[in-house]
Short mmCIF file of C-alpha atoms in Angstrom, two decimals:
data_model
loop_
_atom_site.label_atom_id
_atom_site.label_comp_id
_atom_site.label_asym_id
_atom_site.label_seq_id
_atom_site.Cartn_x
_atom_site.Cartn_y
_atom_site.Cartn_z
CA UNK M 1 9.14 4.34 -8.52
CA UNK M 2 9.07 5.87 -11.91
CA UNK M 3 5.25 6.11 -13.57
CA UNK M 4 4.70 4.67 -16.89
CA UNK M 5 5.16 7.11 -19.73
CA UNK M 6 2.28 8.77 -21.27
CA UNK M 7 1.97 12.25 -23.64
CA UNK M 8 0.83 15.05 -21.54
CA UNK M 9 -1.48 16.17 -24.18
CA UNK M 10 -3.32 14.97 -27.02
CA UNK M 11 -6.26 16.55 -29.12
CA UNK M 12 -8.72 16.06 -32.19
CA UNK M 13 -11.65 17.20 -34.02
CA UNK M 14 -15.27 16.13 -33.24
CA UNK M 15 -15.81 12.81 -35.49
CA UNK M 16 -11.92 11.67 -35.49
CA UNK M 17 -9.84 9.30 -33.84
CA UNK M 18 -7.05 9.86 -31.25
CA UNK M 19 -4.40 7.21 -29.64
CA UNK M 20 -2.69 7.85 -26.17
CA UNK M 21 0.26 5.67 -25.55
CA UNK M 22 0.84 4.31 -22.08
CA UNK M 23 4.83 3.48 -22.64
CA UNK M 24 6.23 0.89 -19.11
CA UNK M 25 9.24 -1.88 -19.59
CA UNK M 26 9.27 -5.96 -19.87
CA UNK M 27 8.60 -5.82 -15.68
CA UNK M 28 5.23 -4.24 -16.03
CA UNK M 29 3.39 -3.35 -19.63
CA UNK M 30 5.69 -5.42 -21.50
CA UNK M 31 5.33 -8.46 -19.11
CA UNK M 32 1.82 -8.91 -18.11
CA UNK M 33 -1.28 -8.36 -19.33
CA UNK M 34 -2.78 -6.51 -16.22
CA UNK M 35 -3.05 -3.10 -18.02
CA UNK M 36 -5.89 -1.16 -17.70
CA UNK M 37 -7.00 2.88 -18.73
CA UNK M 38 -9.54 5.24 -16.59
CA UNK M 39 -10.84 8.06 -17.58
CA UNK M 40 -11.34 11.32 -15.22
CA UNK M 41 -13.33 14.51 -16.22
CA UNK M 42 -12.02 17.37 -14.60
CA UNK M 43 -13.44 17.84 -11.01
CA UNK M 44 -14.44 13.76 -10.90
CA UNK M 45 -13.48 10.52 -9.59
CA UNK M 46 -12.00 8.47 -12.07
CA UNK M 47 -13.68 5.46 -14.21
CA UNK M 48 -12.47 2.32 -15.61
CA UNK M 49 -12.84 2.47 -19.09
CA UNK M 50 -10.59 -0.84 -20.24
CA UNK M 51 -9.11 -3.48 -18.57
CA UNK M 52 -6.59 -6.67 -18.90
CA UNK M 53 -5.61 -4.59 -22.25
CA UNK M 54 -8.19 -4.80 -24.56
CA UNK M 55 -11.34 -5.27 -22.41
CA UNK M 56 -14.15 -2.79 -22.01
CA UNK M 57 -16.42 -3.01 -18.55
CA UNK M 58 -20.14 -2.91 -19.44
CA UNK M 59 -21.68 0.34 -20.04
CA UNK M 60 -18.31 2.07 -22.22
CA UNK M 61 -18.97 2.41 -25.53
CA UNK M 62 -17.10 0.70 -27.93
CA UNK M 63 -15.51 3.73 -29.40
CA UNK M 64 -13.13 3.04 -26.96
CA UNK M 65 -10.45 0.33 -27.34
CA UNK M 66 -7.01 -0.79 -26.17
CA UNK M 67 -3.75 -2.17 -27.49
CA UNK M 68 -0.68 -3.61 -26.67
CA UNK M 69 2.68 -3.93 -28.38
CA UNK M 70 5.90 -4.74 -26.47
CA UNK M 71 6.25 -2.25 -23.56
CA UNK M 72 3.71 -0.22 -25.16
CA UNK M 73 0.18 -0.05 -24.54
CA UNK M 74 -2.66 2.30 -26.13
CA UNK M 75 -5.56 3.43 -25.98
CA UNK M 76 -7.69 4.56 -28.92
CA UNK M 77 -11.01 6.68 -29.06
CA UNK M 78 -12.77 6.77 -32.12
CA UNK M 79 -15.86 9.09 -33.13
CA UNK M 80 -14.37 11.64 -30.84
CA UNK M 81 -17.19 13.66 -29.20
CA UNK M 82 -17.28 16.90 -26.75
CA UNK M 83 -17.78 14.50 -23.71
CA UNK M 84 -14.60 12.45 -23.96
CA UNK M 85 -12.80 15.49 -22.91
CA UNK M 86 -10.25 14.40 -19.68
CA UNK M 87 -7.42 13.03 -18.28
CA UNK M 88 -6.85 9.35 -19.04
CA UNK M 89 -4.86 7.29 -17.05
CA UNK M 90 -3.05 4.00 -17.45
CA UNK M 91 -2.09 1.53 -14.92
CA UNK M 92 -0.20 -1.81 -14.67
CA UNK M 93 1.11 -4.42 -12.42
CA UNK M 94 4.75 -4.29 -11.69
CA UNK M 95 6.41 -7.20 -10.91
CA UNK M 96 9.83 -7.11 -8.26
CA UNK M 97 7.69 -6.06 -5.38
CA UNK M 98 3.93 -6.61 -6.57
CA UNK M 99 3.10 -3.87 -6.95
CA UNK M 100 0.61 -1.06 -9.30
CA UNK M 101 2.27 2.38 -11.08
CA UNK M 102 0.21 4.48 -12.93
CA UNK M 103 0.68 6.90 -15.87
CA UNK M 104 1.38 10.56 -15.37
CA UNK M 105 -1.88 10.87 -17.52
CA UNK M 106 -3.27 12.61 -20.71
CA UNK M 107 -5.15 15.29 -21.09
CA UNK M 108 -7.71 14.73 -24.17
CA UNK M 109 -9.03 18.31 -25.64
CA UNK M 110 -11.32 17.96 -28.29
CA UNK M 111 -10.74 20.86 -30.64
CA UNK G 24 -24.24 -2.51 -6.16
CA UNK G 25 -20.85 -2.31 -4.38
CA UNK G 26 -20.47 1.36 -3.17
CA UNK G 27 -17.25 2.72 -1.01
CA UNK G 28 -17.17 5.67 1.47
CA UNK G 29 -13.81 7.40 2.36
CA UNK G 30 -13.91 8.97 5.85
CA UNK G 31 -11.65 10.53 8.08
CA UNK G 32 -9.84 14.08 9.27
CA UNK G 33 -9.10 16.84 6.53
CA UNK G 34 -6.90 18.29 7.97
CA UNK G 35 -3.61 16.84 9.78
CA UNK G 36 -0.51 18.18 11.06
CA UNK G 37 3.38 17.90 10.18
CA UNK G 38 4.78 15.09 11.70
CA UNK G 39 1.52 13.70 12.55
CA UNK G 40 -0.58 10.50 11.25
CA UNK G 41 -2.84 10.70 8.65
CA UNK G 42 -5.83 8.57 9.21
CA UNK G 43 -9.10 7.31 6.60
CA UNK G 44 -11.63 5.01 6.58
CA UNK G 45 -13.28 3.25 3.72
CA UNK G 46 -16.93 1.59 4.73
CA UNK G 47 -17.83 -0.72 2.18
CA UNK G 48 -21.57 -1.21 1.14
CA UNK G 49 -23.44 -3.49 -0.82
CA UNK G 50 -21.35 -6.27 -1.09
CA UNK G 51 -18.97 -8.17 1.52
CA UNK G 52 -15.56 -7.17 1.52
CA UNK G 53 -14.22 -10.65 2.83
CA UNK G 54 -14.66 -11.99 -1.38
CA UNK G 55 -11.34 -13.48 -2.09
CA UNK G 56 -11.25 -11.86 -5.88
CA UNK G 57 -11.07 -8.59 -4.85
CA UNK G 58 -8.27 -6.08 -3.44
CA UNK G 59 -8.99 -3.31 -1.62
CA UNK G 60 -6.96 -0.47 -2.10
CA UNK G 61 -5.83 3.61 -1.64
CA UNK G 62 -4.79 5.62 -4.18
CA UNK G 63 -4.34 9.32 -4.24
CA UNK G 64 -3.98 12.62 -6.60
CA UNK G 65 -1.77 15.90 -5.35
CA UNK G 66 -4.02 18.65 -6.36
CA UNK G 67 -3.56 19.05 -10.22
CA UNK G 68 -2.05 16.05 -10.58
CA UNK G 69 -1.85 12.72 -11.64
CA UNK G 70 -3.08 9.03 -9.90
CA UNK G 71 -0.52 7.49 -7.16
CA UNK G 72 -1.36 4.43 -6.00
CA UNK G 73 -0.37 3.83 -2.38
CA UNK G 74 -1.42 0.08 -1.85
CA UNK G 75 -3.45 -2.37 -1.10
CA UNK G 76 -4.74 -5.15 1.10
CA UNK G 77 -6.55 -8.68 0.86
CA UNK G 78 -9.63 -9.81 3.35
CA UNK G 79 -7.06 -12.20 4.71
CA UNK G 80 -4.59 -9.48 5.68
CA UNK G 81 -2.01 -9.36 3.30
CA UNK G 82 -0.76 -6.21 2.42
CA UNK G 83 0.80 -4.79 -0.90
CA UNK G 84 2.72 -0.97 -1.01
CA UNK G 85 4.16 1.24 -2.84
CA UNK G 86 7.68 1.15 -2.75
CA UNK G 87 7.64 5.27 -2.73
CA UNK G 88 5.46 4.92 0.75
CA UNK G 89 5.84 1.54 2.20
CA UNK G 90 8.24 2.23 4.87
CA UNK G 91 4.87 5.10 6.43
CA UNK G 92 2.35 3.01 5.42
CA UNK G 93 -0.18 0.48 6.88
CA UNK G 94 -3.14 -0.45 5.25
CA UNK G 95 -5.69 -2.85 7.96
CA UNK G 96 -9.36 -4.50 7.50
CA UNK G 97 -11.96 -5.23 9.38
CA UNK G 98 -14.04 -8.16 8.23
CA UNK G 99 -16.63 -7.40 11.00
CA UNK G 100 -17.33 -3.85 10.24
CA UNK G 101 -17.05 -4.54 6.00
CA UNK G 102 -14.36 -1.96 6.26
CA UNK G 103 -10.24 -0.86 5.31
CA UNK G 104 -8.27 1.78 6.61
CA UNK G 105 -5.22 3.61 5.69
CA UNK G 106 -2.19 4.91 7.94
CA UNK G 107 0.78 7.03 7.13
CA UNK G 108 3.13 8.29 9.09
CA UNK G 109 5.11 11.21 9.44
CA UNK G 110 3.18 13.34 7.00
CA UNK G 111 4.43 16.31 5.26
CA UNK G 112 3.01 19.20 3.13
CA UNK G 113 3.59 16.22 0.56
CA UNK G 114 1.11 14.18 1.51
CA UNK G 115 -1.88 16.62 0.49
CA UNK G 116 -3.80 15.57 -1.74
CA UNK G 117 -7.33 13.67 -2.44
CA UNK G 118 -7.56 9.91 -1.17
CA UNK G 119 -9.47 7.36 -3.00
CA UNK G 120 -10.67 3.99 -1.33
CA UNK G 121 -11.39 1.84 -4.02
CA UNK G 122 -11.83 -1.79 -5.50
CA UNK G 123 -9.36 -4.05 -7.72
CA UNK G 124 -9.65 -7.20 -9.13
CA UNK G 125 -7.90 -9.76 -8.45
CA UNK G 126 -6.55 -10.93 -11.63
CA UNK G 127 -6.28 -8.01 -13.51
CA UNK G 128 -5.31 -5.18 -10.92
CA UNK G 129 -8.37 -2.66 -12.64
CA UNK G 130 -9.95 -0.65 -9.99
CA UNK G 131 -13.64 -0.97 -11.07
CA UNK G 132 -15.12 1.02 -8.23
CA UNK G 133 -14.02 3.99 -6.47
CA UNK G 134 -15.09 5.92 -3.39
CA UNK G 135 -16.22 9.67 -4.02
CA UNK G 136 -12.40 10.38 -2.71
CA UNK G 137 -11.52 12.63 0.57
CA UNK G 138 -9.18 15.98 0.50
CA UNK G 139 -6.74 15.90 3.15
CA UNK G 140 -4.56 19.05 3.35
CA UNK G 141 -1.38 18.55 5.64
CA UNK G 142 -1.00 22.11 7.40
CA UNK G 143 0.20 23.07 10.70
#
């Protein structure tokens, strides 16, 4: 099955903001609300940073915050600093077989 | 605090079954809310989720895998395994046990993942 559509790369400055874009159809993204965003560090195990959209777990900062709009989700980070440097992943439920697909992922360099 | 533990072979063989175990700790694995799942990463590469399974039994794949794959648990022992079949030089990558929620598919906890390098 084909993964949900994210930029390969993204960067900014210390201080700025950045938005990845997590880009599915009406059967997954675009159809449910069941979308969530990890974050993984190179050389870790990746961490739930939002889920159901727009909701952060407890313990992630608030500089971190998700959208949705149609078929397209995204994730913003604000007040970039040195240690949001990763890959960031979205996920979703897919309906016509119940089923999860991922993102190909982001990498996040922070200039 | 929920913790998961991925165990199993690292190394299989063409043709042959590939094999983990996820022991969960700290929590009961028979909670309704909660699907317990296997997802893995080719080296260098991005998350694949493979599938997962209820404490009841029922069963969820990946469309990609489903026809190699069987995912079991075992209430008594608070643990899941994973099975596929027919493995290739594919199939290496990391494995990752870990938890999703029922209602909103986020995998909240994750095990410290397993390498398993199909070689002959």
């Amino acid at each position: 099955q084909s993964a949900l559509t994210q930029p390969p790369s993204v960067s900014g400055s210390p201080g700025q903001s950045v938005t990845i874009s997590c880009t599915g159809t009406s059967s997954d993204v675009g159809g449910y609300n069941r979308v969530s965003w990890y974050q993984q560090p190179p050389g870790t195990v990746p961490k739930l940073i939002i889920y159901e959209v727009s909701n952060r777990p407890s313990g992630v900062p608030d500089r971190f915050s998700g959208s949705k709009s149609g078929s397209t989700a995204s994730l913003t980070i604000s007040g970039l600093q040195a240690e949001d440097e990763a890959n960031y992943y979205c996920s979703s439920y897919r309906s016509g077989g119940a089923y999860v697909v991922f993102g190909g992922g982001t990498k996040l360099t922070v200039l | 605090q929920v913790q998961l533990q991925e165990s199993g072979p690292g190394l299989v063989k063409p043709s042959q079954t590939l094999s983990l175990t996820c022991a969960v700790s700290g929590g009961s694995i028979s909670r309704g809310d909660y699907y317990w799942s296997w997802i893995r990463q080719h080296p260098g590469k991005g998350l694949e989720w493979i599938g997962y399974i209820l404490y009841t039994g029922s069963t969820y794949y990946s469309p990609s895998l489903k026809s190699r794959v069987t995912i079991s648990v075992d209430t008594s022992k608070n643990q899941f395994s994973l099975k596929l079949g027919s493995v290739t030089a594919a199939d290496t990558a990391v494995y990752y046990c870990s938890r999703a929620e029922g209602s909103s598919d986020a995998f909240d906890i994750w095990g410290q993942g397993t390498m398993v390098t199909v070689s002959s």
